[in-house]
């Protein structure tokens, strides 16, 4: 559904990206037009990388990449047309086929746009060292501008910039926001590795090769992640490009103001309406006067910090203009640069005074005297500051050296060696316990001191055992499927013959339904049909023959007759012999044309219908039940 005019107002980059995301999430048409080209680009890039890794000729894979890129351009153009129809189209529901036809109608322009954008992006990124990605943005709406056909595709950047108009800043911000694709690459990597982890833990398959391939140090895996993320963001590119052009049109043509004017009430010639218009004009005038009143003065912002280099440059300029270069050459301004930040404001006032004397009053003599006095004062201030800094540094050094870690430690006097204490002799109880422990240790000690080797290695590793288990499970699954298939085929083969037990309807219940197929036996319907044909009522005769056929097939178990079913329902649910189904289909087609289509039926037509029905009305040979 097209968006109303009131919704077409200028949007910021975040609001525009949000609108594009919501459009892609709710409409599958953009995905249907962009994903085939994105998938083709991914497959072609992987094929090219595989050819390079294995040393094959990259000519044919490079051609595939080129063709996939052109296919991607056609999909982008069709998607931009589709989004524009969703937003501004006159039809209620745009179709994917219509947008694809529109893209094919502009196929030469789209091919030129694809080549132009490819060379433009490569050249700008190469010569600007990637800075053009953040500065140039009009090429992002190239496919959308090509589908509108408002300029030459050879001047695509100029056309896109003109169509964007005031929205060029928004387009640049949207291009910055598209950097979220980096997060998409990492999320895709984490998600696929998590699936591999689940497969290894739950199923037990050895996925070492897959996990090694899906690692960040593998170049083919990085190419796959980048290309897949690029393909997944293709719908968002088409949506944002179209929305940017709509936003540029809104800002240039004032569609938001037009929509607001269209919502105003219609003009009226009644006196009350004129009075109300006068009141409205007075209110607008009062509002304008209120807006014209100046707002109360705000507090003055804090003064910006003074740049020391700018003040020095101004001082040098004054000395040069007054022909006093000797006062600012060499080490003359060394003290000027040595002053701290607290003196910068004073220096700025001093230079401002010099500029007033030299430029405003044009009195370079006074400026020279002031400059000489000021530099002398600067020198005195710098020397005083240096002495204060030296004293402060001396005091700080003394305070640091007065810390305990910088004091000399007094050497400790060597302590006298302690006399070794002789342990007392163990008692008889201690000696008894030690001998008992030694005896028990010798008693329980094994005679064979060499440990016997035990073979604990399994004949198979964990991965090999898991592979064998998977093969066994697959074999069992195939065996079960084979048994089920054989049983189904046997059941169908057994159902192909005539049934022994056929459900019938009580004849008394059909007494009030003379048109019911089961109210007569097949022979009765056939005899009635021949009688009607003898009277020249061939159309009624064909109907009675068809009822005879339905009665016979019901009794044979080929169909289950029900008045609520159609003739073709019987054919679809046919369970009889295979050789009967083809003539039954032909007879059903002829009956529908004759009875429901009112196609005239003559004697020859009835004769052919009777000849086709005769073999089917004959009762099949009765098969004896098993064990009879």
XYZ file of C-alpha atoms in Angstrom:
628
model
C 0.000 0.000 0.000
C 1.333 3.457 -0.911
C 2.244 5.789 1.947
C 0.013 8.804 2.471
C 1.302 12.290 1.674
C 1.346 13.257 5.339
C 4.025 10.623 5.978
C 6.317 12.116 3.320
C 8.211 14.521 5.517
C 11.982 14.982 5.850
C 13.612 12.205 7.865
C 16.887 11.953 9.719
C 19.401 9.172 9.006
C 18.393 7.061 12.024
C 14.673 7.386 11.266
C 15.322 6.568 7.607
C 17.315 3.438 8.503
C 14.560 2.384 10.891
C 11.947 2.798 8.158
C 14.077 0.726 5.740
C 14.500 -2.054 8.309
C 10.770 -2.183 9.022
C 9.987 -2.287 5.309
C 12.415 -5.180 4.722
C 11.041 -7.052 7.747
C 7.410 -6.789 6.617
C 7.701 -7.238 2.848
C 9.251 -10.314 1.231
C 9.258 -8.823 -2.261
C 12.535 -6.974 -1.661
C 14.191 -10.208 -0.515
C 12.867 -12.137 -3.514
C 14.422 -9.605 -5.902
C 17.823 -9.114 -4.212
C 18.793 -12.474 -2.711
C 19.284 -14.377 -6.026
C 21.924 -11.887 -7.158
C 23.583 -11.887 -3.729
C 23.704 -15.695 -3.643
C 25.196 -15.756 -7.153
C 27.939 -13.328 -6.077
C 28.779 -15.473 -3.019
C 28.966 -18.679 -5.078
C 31.073 -17.044 -7.811
C 33.549 -15.574 -5.310
C 34.020 -18.926 -3.579
C 34.542 -20.613 -6.956
C 37.159 -18.018 -7.909
C 38.963 -18.410 -4.569
C 38.980 -22.194 -4.935
C 40.476 -21.911 -8.421
C 43.227 -19.593 -7.164
C 44.051 -21.888 -4.216
C 44.350 -24.967 -6.426
C 46.384 -23.272 -9.148
C 43.710 -23.461 -11.860
C 43.088 -20.793 -14.479
C 41.006 -17.962 -12.954
C 39.621 -16.759 -16.304
C 36.320 -18.649 -16.237
C 35.659 -18.055 -12.480
C 36.351 -14.346 -12.983
C 33.787 -14.335 -15.798
C 31.300 -15.961 -13.433
C 31.965 -13.233 -10.852
C 31.346 -10.548 -13.483
C 28.078 -12.123 -14.633
C 26.929 -12.544 -11.012
C 27.715 -8.872 -10.327
C 25.617 -7.790 -13.325
C 22.798 -10.068 -12.117
C 23.065 -8.409 -8.728
C 22.721 -4.985 -10.404
C 19.504 -6.076 -12.154
C 18.110 -7.312 -8.833
C 19.003 -4.031 -7.137
C 17.233 -2.027 -9.837
C 14.111 -4.196 -9.602
C 14.128 -3.930 -5.796
C 14.399 -0.108 -5.945
C 11.430 -0.011 -8.325
C 9.481 -2.316 -6.013
C 10.150 -0.150 -2.932
C 9.170 2.977 -4.851
C 5.887 1.338 -5.870
C 5.258 0.343 -2.259
C 5.768 3.938 -1.106
C 4.354 6.017 -3.954
C 2.660 3.592 -6.348
C -0.942 3.998 -7.423
C -1.703 0.272 -7.205
C -2.665 -1.265 -3.903
C -0.304 -4.242 -4.084
C 2.869 -4.013 -6.222
C 4.113 -7.253 -7.689
C 7.600 -8.697 -7.979
C 6.987 -9.641 -11.607
C 6.083 -6.065 -12.517
C 9.258 -4.699 -10.910
C 11.359 -7.337 -12.671
C 9.831 -6.357 -16.000
C 10.597 -2.700 -15.292
C 14.241 -3.621 -14.562
C 14.493 -5.670 -17.769
C 13.059 -2.715 -19.709
C 15.992 -0.612 -18.445
C 18.547 -3.396 -18.822
C 21.121 -1.395 -20.906
C 21.035 1.520 -18.444
C 21.388 -0.878 -15.499
C 24.411 -2.567 -17.106
C 26.038 0.834 -17.688
C 25.270 1.767 -14.064
C 26.861 -1.469 -12.811
C 30.082 -0.811 -14.758
C 30.125 2.884 -13.815
C 29.682 2.228 -10.088
C 32.300 -0.532 -10.090
C 34.988 1.681 -11.678
C 33.937 4.727 -9.647
C 34.189 2.935 -6.305
C 37.490 1.257 -7.165
C 39.124 4.484 -8.358
C 37.874 6.691 -5.515
C 38.789 4.197 -2.813
C 42.230 3.597 -4.315
C 43.257 7.222 -4.773
C 41.700 8.432 -1.495
C 43.062 5.506 0.579
C 39.533 4.613 1.711
C 38.569 8.123 2.845
C 36.003 8.400 0.025
C 33.871 5.825 1.820
C 33.005 8.402 4.474
C 32.832 11.451 2.180
C 31.140 10.400 -1.076
C 27.610 9.047 -0.827
C 25.651 9.998 -3.957
C 26.728 6.786 -5.708
C 24.723 4.805 -3.134
C 21.475 5.785 -4.887
C 22.807 4.908 -8.355
C 20.428 2.023 -9.085
C 17.398 3.898 -7.773
C 18.297 6.947 -9.914
C 18.793 4.724 -12.967
C 15.320 3.192 -12.529
C 13.790 6.690 -12.468
C 15.537 7.562 -15.749
C 16.170 11.228 -14.950
C 19.637 11.525 -16.421
C 22.417 9.853 -18.334
C 23.862 6.724 -16.702
C 27.331 7.933 -17.738
C 26.912 10.858 -15.301
C 25.429 8.786 -12.520
C 27.167 10.502 -9.614
C 26.021 13.966 -10.754
C 22.470 12.676 -11.315
C 22.350 11.060 -7.862
C 23.706 14.198 -6.219
C 21.117 16.355 -8.005
C 18.241 14.050 -7.047
C 19.368 13.923 -3.417
C 19.625 17.691 -3.117
C 19.567 18.690 0.572
C 19.564 14.997 1.571
C 23.242 14.518 0.672
C 24.209 14.900 4.332
C 21.592 12.309 5.279
C 22.979 9.953 2.630
C 26.485 10.297 4.089
C 25.199 9.549 7.594
C 23.294 6.513 6.279
C 26.515 5.298 4.640
C 28.242 5.533 8.016
C 25.411 3.611 9.654
C 25.857 0.822 7.104
C 29.127 0.071 8.871
C 27.017 -2.160 11.107
C 27.834 -4.869 8.557
C 31.039 -5.492 10.531
C 28.908 -6.644 13.465
C 26.950 -8.815 11.032
C 30.179 -10.586 10.013
C 31.080 -11.415 13.622
C 27.517 -12.490 14.478
C 27.434 -14.796 11.447
C 30.775 -16.324 12.445
C 29.646 -16.911 16.040
C 26.283 -18.344 14.980
C 27.719 -20.848 12.492
C 30.388 -21.998 14.951
C 27.692 -22.452 17.603
C 25.742 -24.683 15.192
C 28.877 -26.762 14.599
C 29.361 -27.072 18.351
C 25.775 -28.274 18.803
C 26.217 -30.799 15.994
C 29.368 -32.206 17.581
C 27.918 -32.357 21.089
C 24.417 -33.648 20.268
C 25.023 -35.934 17.287
C 28.586 -36.972 18.057
C 29.911 -36.559 14.503
C 33.571 -35.690 14.056
C 33.401 -32.099 12.747
C 37.085 -31.279 13.138
C 37.494 -30.412 9.450
C 34.422 -28.153 9.458
C 35.554 -26.396 12.635
C 39.020 -25.897 11.165
C 37.511 -24.415 8.006
C 35.222 -22.083 10.025
C 38.091 -20.287 11.745
C 39.132 -16.661 11.359
C 42.652 -17.572 10.201
C 41.229 -19.264 7.075
C 40.995 -16.826 4.089
C 38.172 -18.706 2.274
C 36.076 -18.539 5.449
C 36.645 -14.785 5.756
C 35.612 -14.322 2.111
C 32.487 -16.393 2.739
C 31.544 -14.345 5.816
C 32.077 -11.017 4.047
C 30.203 -12.048 0.887
C 27.290 -13.597 2.809
C 26.902 -10.523 5.011
C 27.021 -8.334 1.902
C 24.247 -10.445 0.326
C 22.093 -10.305 3.468
C 22.284 -6.485 3.492
C 21.227 -6.166 -0.165
C 17.502 -5.543 0.616
C 18.472 -2.822 3.093
C 20.616 -1.086 0.445
C 17.767 -1.003 -2.054
C 15.293 0.265 0.564
C 17.596 3.017 1.885
C 18.503 4.192 -1.647
C 14.830 4.592 -2.595
C 13.951 6.254 0.719
C 16.845 8.714 0.277
C 15.537 9.754 -3.132
C 12.052 10.178 -1.670
C 13.526 12.246 1.165
C 15.435 14.420 -1.312
C 12.280 14.963 -3.338
C 10.377 15.923 -0.180
C 13.029 18.439 0.816
C 13.256 19.951 -2.667
C 9.598 20.119 -3.687
C 8.065 20.689 -0.269
C 5.671 17.759 -0.359
C 5.222 18.030 3.400
C 3.919 21.617 2.975
C 1.710 20.500 0.081
C 0.217 17.743 2.215
C -0.482 20.173 5.044
C -2.203 22.602 2.619
C -4.363 19.772 1.248
C -5.621 19.064 4.757
C -7.014 22.632 5.154
C -10.857 23.019 5.044
C -12.492 23.924 1.750
C -13.267 27.568 0.914
C -16.701 28.766 1.986
C -18.682 31.950 0.968
C -20.859 32.123 4.072
C -20.591 35.260 6.305
C -19.635 33.099 9.288
C -16.780 31.613 7.321
C -15.514 35.077 6.370
C -15.637 36.181 10.012
C -13.729 33.090 11.070
C -11.090 33.827 8.436
C -10.721 37.368 9.837
C -10.244 35.999 13.320
C -7.690 33.497 12.008
C -5.797 36.305 10.246
C -5.755 38.351 13.446
C -4.442 35.369 15.399
C -1.694 34.797 12.822
C -0.714 38.495 13.010
C -0.546 38.367 16.817
C 1.543 35.205 16.635
C 3.945 36.889 14.223
C 4.324 39.885 16.539
C 5.036 37.614 19.482
C 7.654 35.749 17.483
C 9.235 39.051 16.433
C 9.847 40.098 20.049
C 13.519 39.418 20.844
C 14.153 36.634 23.270
C 15.728 37.464 26.645
C 19.461 37.550 26.581
C 21.104 34.409 27.728
C 24.137 34.218 29.902
C 27.297 34.880 27.980
C 29.208 31.719 27.252
C 32.527 31.178 28.858
C 35.481 32.657 27.028
C 37.286 30.237 24.788
C 40.886 29.442 25.746
C 43.522 31.635 24.081
C 45.845 29.984 21.595
C 49.489 30.775 22.498
C 50.693 30.205 18.935
C 48.093 32.593 17.489
C 49.092 35.328 19.993
C 52.768 34.919 19.114
C 51.973 35.092 15.384
C 50.065 38.346 15.950
C 53.006 39.778 17.917
C 55.439 38.907 15.115
C 53.074 40.485 12.574
C 52.971 43.773 14.541
C 56.789 43.833 14.828
C 57.138 43.179 11.095
C 54.654 45.894 10.125
C 56.435 48.439 12.363
C 59.888 47.403 11.037
C 61.077 46.076 14.400
C 62.194 42.533 13.435
C 65.284 42.655 15.659
C 63.090 42.556 18.779
C 61.420 39.285 17.768
C 64.323 37.494 16.061
C 66.410 34.724 17.580
C 66.004 34.200 21.334
C 64.008 37.418 21.782
C 60.716 35.550 22.240
C 62.187 32.663 24.219
C 60.849 34.142 27.468
C 57.526 34.755 25.732
C 57.151 30.989 25.103
C 58.433 30.112 28.595
C 55.490 31.705 30.420
C 52.894 29.345 31.830
C 49.209 29.147 30.861
C 48.158 31.588 33.606
C 49.961 34.453 31.813
C 48.396 33.748 28.403
C 45.432 36.113 28.921
C 47.814 38.930 29.921
C 49.926 38.280 26.827
C 46.803 38.434 24.640
C 45.833 41.833 26.112
C 49.416 43.076 25.579
C 49.322 42.039 21.891
C 45.855 43.581 21.446
C 47.248 46.921 22.758
C 50.145 46.716 20.326
C 47.739 46.047 17.432
C 45.634 49.049 18.402
C 48.698 51.365 18.433
C 50.198 49.970 15.254
C 47.101 49.420 13.086
C 44.310 51.587 14.488
C 46.356 54.615 15.629
C 49.145 54.068 13.034
C 51.717 55.025 15.664
C 54.578 52.577 15.305
C 56.842 54.652 17.576
C 54.517 54.175 20.533
C 54.128 50.531 19.555
C 57.946 50.139 19.568
C 58.207 51.627 23.079
C 55.349 49.473 24.306
C 56.865 46.381 22.698
C 60.271 47.023 24.302
C 58.727 47.596 27.742
C 56.472 44.582 27.383
C 59.277 42.239 26.365
C 61.362 43.490 29.291
C 58.458 42.773 31.622
C 58.016 39.367 30.012
C 61.707 38.621 30.597
C 61.453 39.663 34.258
C 58.306 37.584 34.715
C 59.940 34.569 33.084
C 63.034 34.872 35.327
C 60.871 35.181 38.428
C 58.829 32.223 37.284
C 62.016 30.216 36.616
C 63.347 31.029 40.106
C 60.003 30.072 41.644
C 59.986 26.880 39.622
C 63.583 26.124 40.660
C 62.755 26.626 44.323
C 59.642 24.499 43.969
C 61.665 21.801 42.214
C 64.338 21.950 44.932
C 61.781 21.688 47.690
C 60.073 18.794 45.941
C 63.396 16.990 45.440
C 64.234 17.450 49.110
C 60.830 16.151 50.162
C 61.313 13.114 47.944
C 64.797 12.415 49.276
C 63.502 12.747 52.838
C 61.318 9.705 52.396
C 62.274 6.590 54.378
C 63.119 4.551 51.301
C 65.950 6.982 50.438
C 67.535 6.974 53.923
C 70.601 4.920 54.715
C 69.812 1.827 56.681
C 71.854 1.021 59.746
C 73.674 -2.275 59.536
C 72.560 -4.800 62.075
C 75.133 -6.315 64.368
C 75.814 -9.970 63.580
C 73.965 -12.212 65.991
C 75.749 -14.957 67.871
C 75.203 -18.464 66.487
C 72.732 -20.538 68.410
C 73.790 -23.770 69.952
C 72.337 -26.848 68.285
C 69.772 -28.540 70.413
C 70.299 -32.270 70.771
C 66.971 -34.099 70.570
C 66.297 -36.344 73.538
C 66.674 -40.108 73.070
C 63.424 -41.835 72.023
C 61.702 -43.945 74.660
C 60.974 -47.646 74.491
C 57.374 -47.109 73.312
C 58.466 -44.955 70.375
C 61.049 -47.557 69.349
C 58.404 -50.329 69.568
C 55.970 -48.423 67.332
C 58.668 -47.725 64.720
C 59.719 -51.391 64.571
C 56.077 -52.514 64.287
C 55.461 -50.114 61.414
C 58.562 -51.283 59.561
C 57.534 -54.927 60.001
C 54.017 -54.298 58.715
C 55.433 -52.395 55.751
C 57.697 -55.326 54.824
C 54.817 -57.795 55.339
C 52.379 -56.077 53.010
C 54.966 -55.144 50.425
C 54.469 -56.962 47.111
C 57.056 -59.482 46.068
C 56.847 -58.428 42.385
C 58.247 -54.923 42.349
C 57.962 -54.525 38.538
C 54.534 -53.131 37.584
C 52.625 -55.116 35.029
C 51.670 -53.295 31.892
C 47.953 -52.942 31.344
C 46.619 -52.341 27.901
C 43.993 -49.581 28.292
C 44.017 -48.223 24.765
C 40.781 -48.835 22.941
C 40.957 -50.387 19.446
C 39.065 -47.364 18.062
C 39.230 -43.651 18.745
C 36.207 -41.622 19.784
C 35.797 -40.067 16.332
C 36.034 -43.435 14.547
C 33.487 -44.957 16.932
C 31.127 -42.022 16.320
C 31.479 -42.444 12.527
C 30.740 -46.179 12.775
C 27.692 -45.427 14.942
C 26.380 -42.926 12.390
C 26.843 -45.432 9.543
C 24.929 -48.074 11.542
C 22.088 -45.630 12.253
C 21.858 -44.644 8.578
C 21.793 -48.304 7.541
C 19.013 -49.064 10.039
C 17.039 -46.063 8.807
C 17.354 -47.191 5.191
C 16.303 -50.700 6.163
C 13.196 -49.422 7.954
C 12.309 -47.235 4.983
C 12.731 -50.205 2.654
C 10.420 -52.365 4.764
C 7.799 -49.614 4.844
C 8.055 -49.101 1.079
C 7.692 -52.825 0.341
C 4.664 -53.078 2.632
C 3.027 -50.077 0.931
C 3.662 -51.513 -2.538
C 2.205 -54.858 -1.500
C -0.830 -53.143 -0.047
C -1.394 -51.193 -3.262
C -0.916 -54.335 -5.336
C -3.422 -56.157 -3.161
C -5.906 -53.285 -3.490
C -5.659 -53.256 -7.287
C -7.878 -56.347 -7.664
C -11.590 -56.479 -7.008
C -12.608 -56.250 -3.421
C -14.398 -59.095 -1.717
C -16.413 -56.894 0.643
C -18.214 -53.879 -0.831
C -20.318 -51.563 1.280
C -23.780 -51.087 -0.175
C -26.757 -48.969 0.678
C -30.134 -50.285 1.688
C -32.506 -50.277 -1.307
C -35.386 -49.124 0.900
C -33.445 -46.011 1.816
C -33.035 -45.171 -1.904
C -36.691 -45.496 -2.801
C -37.163 -41.721 -2.684
C -33.964 -41.046 -4.706
C -34.491 -42.345 -8.245
C -31.376 -40.473 -9.524
C -29.086 -42.180 -7.032
C -26.548 -44.368 -8.829
C -27.027 -47.212 -6.321
C -30.823 -47.214 -6.631
C -30.501 -49.567 -9.682
C -28.011 -52.268 -10.640
C -25.630 -51.491 -13.524
C -27.694 -53.637 -15.912
C -30.858 -51.696 -15.034
C -29.217 -48.339 -15.817
C -27.815 -49.709 -19.096
C -31.237 -51.092 -20.162
C -32.847 -47.694 -19.349
C -30.162 -45.919 -21.387
C -30.819 -48.097 -24.434
C -34.544 -47.385 -24.146
C -33.931 -43.611 -24.030
C -31.572 -43.837 -27.013
C -34.286 -45.641 -28.982
C -36.570 -42.633 -28.321
C -33.865 -40.221 -29.520
C -33.032 -38.848 -26.074
C -29.290 -39.397 -26.443
C -28.223 -36.878 -23.777
C -30.339 -38.612 -21.093
C -29.090 -41.956 -22.370
C -25.456 -40.902 -21.879
C -26.276 -39.837 -18.310
C -27.866 -43.198 -17.498
C -24.855 -45.032 -18.950
C -22.543 -42.973 -16.736
C -24.715 -43.790 -13.684
C -24.440 -47.461 -14.658
C -20.654 -47.083 -14.756
C -20.606 -45.479 -11.293
C -22.811 -48.234 -9.904
C -20.511 -50.917 -11.356
C -17.326 -49.279 -10.039
C -18.886 -48.886 -6.583
C -19.850 -52.553 -6.467
C -16.374 -53.533 -7.652
C -14.821 -51.452 -4.841
C -13.013 -49.108 -7.226
C -14.825 -46.033 -5.892
C -17.086 -45.149 -3.001
C -20.190 -43.455 -4.392
C -21.323 -40.337 -2.567
C -23.706 -37.711 -3.897
C -21.607 -34.914 -2.367
C -18.562 -35.834 -4.504
C -17.932 -34.771 -8.081
C -17.058 -37.027 -10.972
C -13.416 -35.945 -10.873
C -13.306 -36.663 -7.119
C -14.133 -40.255 -7.994
C -11.316 -40.260 -10.531
C -8.773 -38.863 -8.049
C -9.787 -41.432 -5.399
C -9.901 -44.331 -7.879
C -8.709 -47.633 -6.318
C -9.551 -50.096 -9.081
C -7.524 -51.832 -11.734
C -5.006 -49.616 -13.548
C -6.320 -50.516 -17.014
C -9.783 -49.218 -16.061
C -8.667 -45.730 -14.990
C -7.855 -44.403 -18.493
C -11.266 -45.233 -20.093
C -12.991 -43.997 -16.897
C -11.239 -40.623 -17.328
C -12.283 -40.407 -21.009
C -15.901 -41.279 -20.203
C -15.968 -38.681 -17.400
C -14.675 -35.991 -19.768
C -17.297 -36.853 -22.442
C -20.102 -36.943 -19.902
C -19.186 -33.513 -18.493
C -19.171 -31.986 -21.976
C -22.501 -33.610 -22.866
C -24.397 -33.082 -19.598
C -22.927 -29.930 -18.046
C -21.535 -28.329 -21.203
C -24.734 -28.887 -23.241
C -22.742 -30.279 -26.172
C -25.196 -31.927 -28.620
C -25.088 -35.745 -28.606
C -26.243 -37.733 -31.602
C -26.599 -41.405 -32.413
C -22.913 -41.749 -33.298
C -21.865 -40.071 -30.052
C -24.063 -42.395 -27.999
C -22.742 -45.415 -29.901
C -19.137 -44.464 -29.126
C -20.014 -43.820 -25.471
C -21.797 -47.213 -25.298
C -18.801 -48.964 -26.883
C -16.407 -47.442 -24.331
C -18.709 -48.290 -21.417
C -19.456 -51.890 -22.386
C -16.127 -53.432 -21.245
C -16.339 -51.601 -17.928
C -19.921 -52.629 -17.223
C -19.039 -56.300 -17.559
C -18.610 -57.880 -14.131
C -14.970 -58.867 -13.434
C -14.173 -62.521 -12.830
C -14.819 -63.440 -9.229
C -11.645 -64.344 -7.359
C -11.832 -66.947 -4.675
C -10.782 -65.860 -1.259
C -7.578 -67.273 0.114
C -8.130 -70.516 1.951
C -11.524 -71.219 0.303
